[in-house]
XYZ file of C-alpha atoms in Angstrom:
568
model
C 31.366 24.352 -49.315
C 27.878 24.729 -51.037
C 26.875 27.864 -51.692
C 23.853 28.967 -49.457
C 20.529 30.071 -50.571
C 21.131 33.501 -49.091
C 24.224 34.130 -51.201
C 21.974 34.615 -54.364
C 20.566 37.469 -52.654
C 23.786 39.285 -50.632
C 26.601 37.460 -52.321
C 26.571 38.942 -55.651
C 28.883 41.731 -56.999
C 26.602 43.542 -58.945
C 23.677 46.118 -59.318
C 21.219 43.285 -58.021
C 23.862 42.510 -54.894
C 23.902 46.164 -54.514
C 20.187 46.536 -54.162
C 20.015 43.528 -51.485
C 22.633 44.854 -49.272
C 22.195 48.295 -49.467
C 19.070 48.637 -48.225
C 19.250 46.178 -45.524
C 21.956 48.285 -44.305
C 19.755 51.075 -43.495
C 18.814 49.083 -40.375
C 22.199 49.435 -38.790
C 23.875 46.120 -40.556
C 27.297 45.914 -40.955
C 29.174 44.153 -44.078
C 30.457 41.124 -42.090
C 26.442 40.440 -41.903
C 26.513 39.114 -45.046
C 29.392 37.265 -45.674
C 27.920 34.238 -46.121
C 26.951 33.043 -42.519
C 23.071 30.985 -42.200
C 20.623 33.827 -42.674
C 17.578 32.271 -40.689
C 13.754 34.197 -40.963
C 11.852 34.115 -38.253
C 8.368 33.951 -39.498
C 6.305 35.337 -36.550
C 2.290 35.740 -36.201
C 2.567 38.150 -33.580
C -0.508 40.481 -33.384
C -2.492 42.037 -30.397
C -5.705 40.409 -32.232
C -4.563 37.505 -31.827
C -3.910 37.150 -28.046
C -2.735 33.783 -27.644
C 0.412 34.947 -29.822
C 0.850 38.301 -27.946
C 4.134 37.409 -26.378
C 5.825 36.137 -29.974
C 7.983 39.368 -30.130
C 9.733 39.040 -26.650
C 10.433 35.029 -27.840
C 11.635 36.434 -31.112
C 14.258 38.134 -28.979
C 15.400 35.384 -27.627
C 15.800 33.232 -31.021
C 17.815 35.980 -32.654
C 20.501 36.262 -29.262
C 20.873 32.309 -30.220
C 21.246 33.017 -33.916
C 23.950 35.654 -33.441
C 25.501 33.393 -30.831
C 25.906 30.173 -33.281
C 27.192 32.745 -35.991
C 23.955 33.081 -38.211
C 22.260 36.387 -39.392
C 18.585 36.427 -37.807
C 16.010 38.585 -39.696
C 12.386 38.496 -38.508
C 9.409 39.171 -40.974
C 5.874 39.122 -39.841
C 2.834 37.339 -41.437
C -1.019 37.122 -41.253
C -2.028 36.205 -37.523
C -5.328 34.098 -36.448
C -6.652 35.219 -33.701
C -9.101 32.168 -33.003
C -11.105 33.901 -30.126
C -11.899 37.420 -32.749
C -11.948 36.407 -36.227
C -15.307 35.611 -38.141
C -16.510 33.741 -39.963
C -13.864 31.859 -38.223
C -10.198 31.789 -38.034
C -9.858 28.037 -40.610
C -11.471 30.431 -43.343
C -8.046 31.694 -43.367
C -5.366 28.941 -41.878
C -4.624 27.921 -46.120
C -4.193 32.173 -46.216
C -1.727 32.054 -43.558
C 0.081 28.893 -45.462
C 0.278 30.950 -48.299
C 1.629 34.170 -46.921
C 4.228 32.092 -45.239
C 5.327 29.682 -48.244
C 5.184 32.736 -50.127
C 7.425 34.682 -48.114
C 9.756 32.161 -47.133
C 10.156 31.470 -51.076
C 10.737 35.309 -51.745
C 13.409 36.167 -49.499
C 17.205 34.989 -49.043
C 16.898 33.006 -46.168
C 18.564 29.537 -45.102
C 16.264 28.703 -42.582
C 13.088 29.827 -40.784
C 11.818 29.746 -37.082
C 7.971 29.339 -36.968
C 6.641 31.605 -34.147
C 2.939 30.485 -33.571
C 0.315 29.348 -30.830
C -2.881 29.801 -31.711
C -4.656 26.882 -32.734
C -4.726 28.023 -36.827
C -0.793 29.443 -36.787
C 0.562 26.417 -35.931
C -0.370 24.318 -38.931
C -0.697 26.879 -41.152
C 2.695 27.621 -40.962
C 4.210 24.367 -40.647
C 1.778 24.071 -44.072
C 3.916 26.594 -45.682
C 6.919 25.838 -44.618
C 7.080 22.377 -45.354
C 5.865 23.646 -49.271
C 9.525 25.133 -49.240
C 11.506 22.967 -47.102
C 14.236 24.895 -45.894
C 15.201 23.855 -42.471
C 12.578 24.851 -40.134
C 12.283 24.717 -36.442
C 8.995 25.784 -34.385
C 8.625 27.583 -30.998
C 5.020 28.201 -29.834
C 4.031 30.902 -27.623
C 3.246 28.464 -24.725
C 0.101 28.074 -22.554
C -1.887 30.946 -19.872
C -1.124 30.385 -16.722
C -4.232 28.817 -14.816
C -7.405 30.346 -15.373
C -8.631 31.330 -11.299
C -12.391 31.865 -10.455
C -13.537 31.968 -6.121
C -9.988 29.786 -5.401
C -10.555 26.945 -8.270
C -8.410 26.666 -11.459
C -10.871 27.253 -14.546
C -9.870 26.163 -17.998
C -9.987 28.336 -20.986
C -13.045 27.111 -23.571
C -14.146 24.019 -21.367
C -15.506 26.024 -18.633
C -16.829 28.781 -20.989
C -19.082 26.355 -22.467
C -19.736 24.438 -18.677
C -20.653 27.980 -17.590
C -22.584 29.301 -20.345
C -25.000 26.249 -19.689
C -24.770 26.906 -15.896
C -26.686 30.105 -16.685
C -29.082 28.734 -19.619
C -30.169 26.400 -16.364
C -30.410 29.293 -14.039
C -28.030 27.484 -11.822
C -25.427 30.253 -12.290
C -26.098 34.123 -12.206
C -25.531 35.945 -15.534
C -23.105 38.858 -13.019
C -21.051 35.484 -11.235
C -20.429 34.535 -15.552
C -18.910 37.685 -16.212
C -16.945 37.787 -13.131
C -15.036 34.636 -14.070
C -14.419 36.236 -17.546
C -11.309 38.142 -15.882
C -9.824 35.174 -14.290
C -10.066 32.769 -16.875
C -7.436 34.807 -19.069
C -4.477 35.510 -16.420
C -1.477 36.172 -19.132
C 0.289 35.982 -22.180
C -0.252 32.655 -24.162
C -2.701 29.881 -25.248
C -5.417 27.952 -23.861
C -4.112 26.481 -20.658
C -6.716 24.040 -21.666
C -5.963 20.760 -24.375
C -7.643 22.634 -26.674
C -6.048 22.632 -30.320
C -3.396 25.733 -29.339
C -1.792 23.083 -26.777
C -2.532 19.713 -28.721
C -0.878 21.074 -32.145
C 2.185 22.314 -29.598
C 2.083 18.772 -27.912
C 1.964 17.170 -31.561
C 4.884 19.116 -32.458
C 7.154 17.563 -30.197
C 5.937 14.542 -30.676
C 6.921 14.894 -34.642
C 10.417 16.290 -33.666
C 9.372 19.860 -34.934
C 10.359 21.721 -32.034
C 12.901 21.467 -29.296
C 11.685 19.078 -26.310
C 10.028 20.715 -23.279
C 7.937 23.275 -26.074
C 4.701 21.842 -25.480
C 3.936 23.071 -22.140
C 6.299 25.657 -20.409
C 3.742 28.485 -19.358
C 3.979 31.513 -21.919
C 5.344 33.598 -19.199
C 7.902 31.027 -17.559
C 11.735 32.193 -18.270
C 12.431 29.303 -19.254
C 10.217 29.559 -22.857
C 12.518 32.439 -23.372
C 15.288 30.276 -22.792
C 14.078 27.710 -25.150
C 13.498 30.094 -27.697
C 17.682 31.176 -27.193
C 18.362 27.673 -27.911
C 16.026 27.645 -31.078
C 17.562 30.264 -32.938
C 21.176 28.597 -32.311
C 19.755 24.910 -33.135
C 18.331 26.126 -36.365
C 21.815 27.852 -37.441
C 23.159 23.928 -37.444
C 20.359 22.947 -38.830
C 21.136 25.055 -41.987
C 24.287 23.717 -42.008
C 23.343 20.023 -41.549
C 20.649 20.952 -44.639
C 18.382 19.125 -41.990
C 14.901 19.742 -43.648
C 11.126 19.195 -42.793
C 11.148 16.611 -45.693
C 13.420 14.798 -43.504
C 11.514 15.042 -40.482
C 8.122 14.551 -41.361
C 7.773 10.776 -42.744
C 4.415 9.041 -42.026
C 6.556 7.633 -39.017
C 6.434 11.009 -37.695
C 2.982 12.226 -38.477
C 1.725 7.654 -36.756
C 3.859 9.278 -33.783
C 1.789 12.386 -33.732
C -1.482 10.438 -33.810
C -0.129 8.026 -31.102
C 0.598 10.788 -29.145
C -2.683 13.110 -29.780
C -4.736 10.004 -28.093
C -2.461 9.981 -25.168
C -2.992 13.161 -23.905
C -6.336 13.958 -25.309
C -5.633 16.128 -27.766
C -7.979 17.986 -30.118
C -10.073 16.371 -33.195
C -8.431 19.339 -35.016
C -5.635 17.849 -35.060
C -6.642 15.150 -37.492
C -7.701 17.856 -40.963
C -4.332 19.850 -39.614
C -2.457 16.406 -40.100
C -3.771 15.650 -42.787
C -3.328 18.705 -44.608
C 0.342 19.355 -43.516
C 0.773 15.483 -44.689
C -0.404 16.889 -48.269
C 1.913 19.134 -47.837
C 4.891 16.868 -47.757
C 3.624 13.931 -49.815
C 3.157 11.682 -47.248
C 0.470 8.954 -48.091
C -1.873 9.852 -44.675
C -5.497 9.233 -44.909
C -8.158 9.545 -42.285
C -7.897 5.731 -41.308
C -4.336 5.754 -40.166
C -5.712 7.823 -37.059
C -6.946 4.301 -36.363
C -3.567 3.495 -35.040
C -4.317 5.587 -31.542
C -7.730 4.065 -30.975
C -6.678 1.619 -28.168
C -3.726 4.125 -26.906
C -5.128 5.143 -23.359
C -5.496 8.615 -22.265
C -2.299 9.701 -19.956
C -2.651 13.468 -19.086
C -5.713 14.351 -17.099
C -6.481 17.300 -18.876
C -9.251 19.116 -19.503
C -11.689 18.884 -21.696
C -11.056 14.939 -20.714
C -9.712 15.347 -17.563
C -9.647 17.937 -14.637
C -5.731 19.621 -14.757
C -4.663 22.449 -17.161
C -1.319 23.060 -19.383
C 0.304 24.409 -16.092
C 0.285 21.377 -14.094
C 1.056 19.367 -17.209
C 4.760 20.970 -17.610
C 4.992 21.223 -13.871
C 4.278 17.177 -13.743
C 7.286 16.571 -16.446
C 5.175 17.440 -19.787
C 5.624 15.526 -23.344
C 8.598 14.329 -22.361
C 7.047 11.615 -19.976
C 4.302 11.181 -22.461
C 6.842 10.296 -25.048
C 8.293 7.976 -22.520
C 5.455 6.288 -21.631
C 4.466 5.699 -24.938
C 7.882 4.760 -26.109
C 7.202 1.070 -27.384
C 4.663 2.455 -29.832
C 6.217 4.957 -31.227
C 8.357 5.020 -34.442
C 11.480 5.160 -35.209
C 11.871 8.682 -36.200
C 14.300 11.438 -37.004
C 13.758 15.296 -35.176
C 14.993 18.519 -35.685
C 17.631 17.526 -33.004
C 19.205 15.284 -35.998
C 18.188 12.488 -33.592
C 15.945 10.259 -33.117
C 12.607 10.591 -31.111
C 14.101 8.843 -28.474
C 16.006 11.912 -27.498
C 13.336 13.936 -26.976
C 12.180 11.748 -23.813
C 16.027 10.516 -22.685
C 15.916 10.684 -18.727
C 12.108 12.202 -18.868
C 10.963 11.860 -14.763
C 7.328 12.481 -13.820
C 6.564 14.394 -11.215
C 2.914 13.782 -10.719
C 0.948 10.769 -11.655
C -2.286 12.523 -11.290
C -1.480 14.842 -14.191
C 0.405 12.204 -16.342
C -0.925 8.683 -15.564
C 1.576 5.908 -16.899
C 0.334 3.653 -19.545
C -0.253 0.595 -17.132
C -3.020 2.941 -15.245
C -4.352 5.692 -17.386
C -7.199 8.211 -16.905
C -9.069 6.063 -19.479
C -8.415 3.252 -21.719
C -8.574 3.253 -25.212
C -8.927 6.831 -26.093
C -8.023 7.777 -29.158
C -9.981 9.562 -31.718
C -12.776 7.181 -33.479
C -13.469 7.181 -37.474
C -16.826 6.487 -38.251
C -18.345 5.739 -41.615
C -21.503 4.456 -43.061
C -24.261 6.375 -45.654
C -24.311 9.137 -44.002
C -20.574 9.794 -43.838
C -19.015 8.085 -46.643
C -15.603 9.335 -46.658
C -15.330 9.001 -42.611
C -16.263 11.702 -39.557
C -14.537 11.734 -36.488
C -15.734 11.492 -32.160
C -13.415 11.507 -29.603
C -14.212 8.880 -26.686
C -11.874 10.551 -24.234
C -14.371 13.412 -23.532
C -17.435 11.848 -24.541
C -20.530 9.866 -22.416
C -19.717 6.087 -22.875
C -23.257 5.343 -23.285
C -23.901 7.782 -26.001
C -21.131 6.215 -27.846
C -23.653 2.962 -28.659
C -26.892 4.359 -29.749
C -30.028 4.636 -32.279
C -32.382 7.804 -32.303
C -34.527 9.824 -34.063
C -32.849 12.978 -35.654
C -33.831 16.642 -34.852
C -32.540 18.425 -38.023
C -31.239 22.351 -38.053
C -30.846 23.016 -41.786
C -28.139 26.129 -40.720
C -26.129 28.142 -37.823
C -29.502 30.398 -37.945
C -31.797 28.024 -37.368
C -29.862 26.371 -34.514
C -29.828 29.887 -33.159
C -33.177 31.188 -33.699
C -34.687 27.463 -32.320
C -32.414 26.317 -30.057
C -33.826 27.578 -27.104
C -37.870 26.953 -28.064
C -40.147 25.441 -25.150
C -41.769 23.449 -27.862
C -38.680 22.234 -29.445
C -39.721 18.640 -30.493
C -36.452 17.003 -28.669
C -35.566 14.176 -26.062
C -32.352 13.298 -24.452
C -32.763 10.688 -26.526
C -32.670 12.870 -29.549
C -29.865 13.043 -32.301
C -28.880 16.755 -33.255
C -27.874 17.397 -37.024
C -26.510 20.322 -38.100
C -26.205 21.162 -41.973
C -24.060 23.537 -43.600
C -20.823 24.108 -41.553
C -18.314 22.399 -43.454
C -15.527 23.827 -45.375
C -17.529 25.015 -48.638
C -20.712 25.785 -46.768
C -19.940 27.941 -43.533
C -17.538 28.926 -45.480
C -14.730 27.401 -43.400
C -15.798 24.605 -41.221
C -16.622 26.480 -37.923
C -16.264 25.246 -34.272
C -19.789 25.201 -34.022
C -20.437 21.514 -33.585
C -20.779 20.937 -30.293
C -24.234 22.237 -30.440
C -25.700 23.659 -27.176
C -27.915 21.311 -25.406
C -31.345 22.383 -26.134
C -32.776 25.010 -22.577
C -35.906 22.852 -22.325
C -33.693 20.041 -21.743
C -30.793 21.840 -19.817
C -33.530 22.896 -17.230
C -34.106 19.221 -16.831
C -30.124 18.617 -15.872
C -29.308 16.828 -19.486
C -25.999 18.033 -19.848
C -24.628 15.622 -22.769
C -26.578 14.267 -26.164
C -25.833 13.105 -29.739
C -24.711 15.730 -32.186
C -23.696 15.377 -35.758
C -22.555 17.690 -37.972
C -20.041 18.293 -41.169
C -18.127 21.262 -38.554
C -15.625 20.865 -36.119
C -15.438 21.658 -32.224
C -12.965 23.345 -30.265
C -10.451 21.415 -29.348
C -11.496 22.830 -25.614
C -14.703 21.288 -25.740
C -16.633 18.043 -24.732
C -19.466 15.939 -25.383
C -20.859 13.102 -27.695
C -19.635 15.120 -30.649
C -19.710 13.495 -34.481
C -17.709 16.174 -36.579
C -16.041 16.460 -39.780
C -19.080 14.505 -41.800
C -17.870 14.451 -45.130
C -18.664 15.010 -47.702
C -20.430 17.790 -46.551
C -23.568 19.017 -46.951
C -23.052 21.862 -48.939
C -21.049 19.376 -50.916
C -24.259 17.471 -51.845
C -22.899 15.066 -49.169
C -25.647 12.424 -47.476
C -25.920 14.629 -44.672
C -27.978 17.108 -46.553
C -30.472 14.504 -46.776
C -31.273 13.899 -43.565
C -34.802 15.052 -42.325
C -36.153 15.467 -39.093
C -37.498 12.044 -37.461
C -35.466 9.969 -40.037
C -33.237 7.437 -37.340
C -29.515 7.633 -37.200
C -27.410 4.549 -35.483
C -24.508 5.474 -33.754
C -21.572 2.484 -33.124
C -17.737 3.960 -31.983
C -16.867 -0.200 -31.516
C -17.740 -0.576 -35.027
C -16.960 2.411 -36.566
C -20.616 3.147 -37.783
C -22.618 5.788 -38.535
C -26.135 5.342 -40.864
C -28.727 6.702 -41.809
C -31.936 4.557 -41.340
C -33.778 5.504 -44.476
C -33.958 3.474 -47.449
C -32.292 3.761 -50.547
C -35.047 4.954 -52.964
C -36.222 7.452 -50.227
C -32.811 8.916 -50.111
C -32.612 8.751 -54.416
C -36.050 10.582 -54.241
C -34.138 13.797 -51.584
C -30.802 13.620 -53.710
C -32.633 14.418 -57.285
C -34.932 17.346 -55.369
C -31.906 18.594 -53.062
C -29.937 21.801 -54.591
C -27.039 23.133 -52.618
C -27.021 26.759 -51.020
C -26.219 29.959 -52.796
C -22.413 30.580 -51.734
C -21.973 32.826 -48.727
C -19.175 34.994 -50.387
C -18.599 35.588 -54.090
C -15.355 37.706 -54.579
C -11.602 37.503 -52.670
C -10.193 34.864 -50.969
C -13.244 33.311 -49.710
C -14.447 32.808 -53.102
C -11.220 31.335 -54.258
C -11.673 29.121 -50.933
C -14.969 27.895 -51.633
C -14.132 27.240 -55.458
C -10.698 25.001 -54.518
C -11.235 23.523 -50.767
C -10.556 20.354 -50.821
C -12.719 17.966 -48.076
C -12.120 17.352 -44.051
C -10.753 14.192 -45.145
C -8.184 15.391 -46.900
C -7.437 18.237 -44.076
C -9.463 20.836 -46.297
C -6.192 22.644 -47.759
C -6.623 24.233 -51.391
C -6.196 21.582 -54.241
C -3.949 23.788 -55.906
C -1.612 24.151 -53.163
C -0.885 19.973 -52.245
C 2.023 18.997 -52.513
C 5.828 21.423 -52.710
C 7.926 23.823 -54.536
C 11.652 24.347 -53.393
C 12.733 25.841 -56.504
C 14.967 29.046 -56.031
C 13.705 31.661 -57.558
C 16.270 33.081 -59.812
C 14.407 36.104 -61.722
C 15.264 39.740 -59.992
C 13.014 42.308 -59.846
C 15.348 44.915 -61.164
């Protein structure tokens, strides 16, 4: 038999063996621990800042009884957390941190395989980033969904009804004590978003790749049977090791065309496409920003919000990405999972249980839903809207542009009587992407401007090189690259200069003429950096573009070298 990783660590009968073993032992492990069984890491971004992942250690529990059941040696090691909801500038500044700490660690120690333990919206790709840079076998359990958020005897989502509420108030049609009285209820338990915000799509996309075991997507944080699943983890990732069943194997660019068939059908988050992306990097797969083409006329199925009205609850309760898989399963790809299966598996005797959760493919919530790429002069190398939660008529448009040259100036002007703006206005945002926020912020679904929320205008045009919670709504044009900060055609752009707007045709230009915009790009100079030391420095020197899923250029691409040198 080969010899496992782990037996360069604890299999050696000498000083360096010595020093492995021995101090393990002084946590209570006996010598038939390592005798050469599957030692499997679970890699876990438990942390009580980071909320949505507060119930990782009870489901790392559960993966280690199924590790010691299938005769493997579980060992769980934490790593940086991203709490979504508390960290500024904001949480991506960090997701390429995250991939590091975990390819890092996973490189470091004697492991055989590793159990990702994420949920919150940055966790999940991060460490499927690092991972896949090491590619050891690797299964992923997410921490599951809240329960359903509960305000005056109506389900509220997480996110979408933040932002419907926040506007509620800017329009005086909500009191500022009812908003913080629904703050309680929207937040009823362990878990994610409850909404199909990026927590919940990157879960749902998981599955869909063959990442995770099925039924992960949705089961409610707090349902046994996530606990249950996670059992069944830790013993499917001891065969795993010994089927040397790798994400190499898993994630082909049939895998990551599944994912982006299945991100349309249930709405899921424009994150989802720079997370892709970057994971694809990761693995060497040849993915570029118009392959998510391919889901453009897939319908949306779940009625969801922020696209439809139901929440992560109802969606397991009505069957979950099981049916979804089945519904969509002459699209899909032929594709191999973690189950050493096909994807086919993963949706074998799926039953729905409620067609107004999960509509079937011959009557969806809406057709042709996937996420739009738009390009044109002012977004050469692509930006992204997402029809499904979008105004129709928006999607077809020409206006005159309303310019905010940074997050301060949106804030400081955003809520001006005399703010020059129409509903017929185009809001552009500068300086948000991933070199000039520093880390491409959820801030581009801009707030509706109070002069015009007072009039009942709930939905306009917004551009911008950010991105948008995966929880939020609205005639949103994100991920504009290059960016401005980039010296990007977006920095160009000056208030009452017309933008067209055409999702059919994939368009998006700038209505000024070419030596006008020669004149701006030999005056225009870009920003002094926000941050000039630590990470952040190193992030702003080496981030690579939203179309190419803004990972570090150094860090494309794999390593699985052991690592042979000891440190004694």
């Amino acid at each position: 038999m080969k010899k496992r990783r782990s037996q360069h660590w604890y299999g050696k009968l000498d000083k360096d063996g010595f020093i492995h073993r021995s101090w393990m032992k002084n946590q209570g492990f006996p010598d038939h621990a390592f005798d050469g069984r599957p030692i499997i890491g679970i890699c876990n971004t438990w942390s009580e800042l980071t909320p949505c992942n507060s119930g990782l250690r009870d489901l790392a529990e559960g993966v280690k009884r199924g590790v010691w059941e299938a005769g493997g040696f579980p060992v769980e090691f934490p790593v940086m957390s991203l709490g979504e909801t508390q960290m500024k500038p904001t949480a991506m500044l960090f997701r390429n941190l995250l991939a590091m700490d975990v390819e890092e660690s996973i490189r470091a120690y004697g492991i055989d395989g590793v159990v990702l333990l994420g949920g919150c919206d940055k966790t999940t790709p991060g460490q499927l980033m690092g991972a896949a840079s090491v590619d050891l076998p690797t299964i992923v359990v997410s921490s599951g969904p809240m329960l359903n958020g509960k305000y005056r005897g109506k389900d509220i989502g997480s996110g979408t009804d933040v932002w419907k509420f926040s506007e509620a108030v800017r329009a005086g049609e909500m009191t500022l004590q009812d908003f913080m009285n629904a703050e309680s209820g929207m937040s009823r338990s362990k878990g994610v978003c409850m909404t199909m915000g990026t927590a919940s799509t990157m879960a749902s996309l998981v599955e869909a790749m063959g990442m995770s075991l099925p039924t992960n997507a949705a089961l409610p944080a707090v349902d046994a049977r996530r606990m249950a699943l996670a059992h069944m983890t830790g013993k499917r990732i001891v065969e795993m090791v010994d089927e040397d069943l790798k994400p190499s194997d898993i994630l082909t660019k049939a895998a990551f065309e599944n994912a982006i068939l299945a991100n349309a059908a249930v709405g899921g988050s424009t994150n989802a496409v720079v997370h892709l992306l970057a994971l694809a990097g990761r693995v060497g797969v040849d993915l570029t920003l118009q392959d998510f083409e391919i889901g453009s006329d897939i319908p949306l199925l779940v009625n969801c919000m922020p696209s439809g009205k139901y929440l992560m609850e109802d969606f397991c309760y009505a069957g979950g990405m099981p049916v979804v898989l089945s519904e969509l399963k002459s699209h899909l790809r032929p594709a191999r999972t973690v189950l050493n299966k096909d994807i086919s598996a993963h949706y074998e005797g799926a039953e729905c249980f409620d067609r107004d959760v999960i509509h079937s493919f011959d009557d969806p919530v809406k057709p042709a839903a996937g996420l739009r790429v738009l390009r044109g002069n002012l977004a050469p190398n692509g930006a992204i809207v997402k029809p499904s939660a979008a105004t129709d008529s928006l999607l077809e448009t020409e206006g005159e542009a309303y310019v905010f040259d940074s997050i301060e100036d949106l804030k400081a002007n955003i809520d001006r009587d005399d703010l020059p703006v129409t509903p017929e206005t185009i809001l552009v945002l500068k300086g948000c992407g991933p070199k000039g926020y520093p880390g491409m912020p959820e801030v581009g679904n801009m707030p509706i401007p109070a002069k015009l929320v007072k009039q009942g205008v709930r939905d306009m045009i917004r551009i911008s090189d950010a991105r948008m919670s995966g929880t939020a709504f609205g005639t949103v044009i994100l991920h504009v690259s290059p960016e401005a900060q980039a010296g990007g055609p977006l920095a160009l752009v000056k208030t009452g200069d017309r933008i067209r707007v055409s999702a059919s045709k994939g368009a998006l230009e700038l209505l000024v003429d070419e030596q006008e915009l020669a004149a701006r790009r030999a005056a225009w100079r870009p920003d002094d950096p926000h941050y000039t030391r630590g990470y952040a420095k190193l992030y702003i020197d080496h981030v690579l573009q939203a179309d190419r899923g803004a990972d570090l250029d150094f860090l494309v691409g794999k390593d699985t070298r052991l690592v042979t040198r000891e440190s004694h």
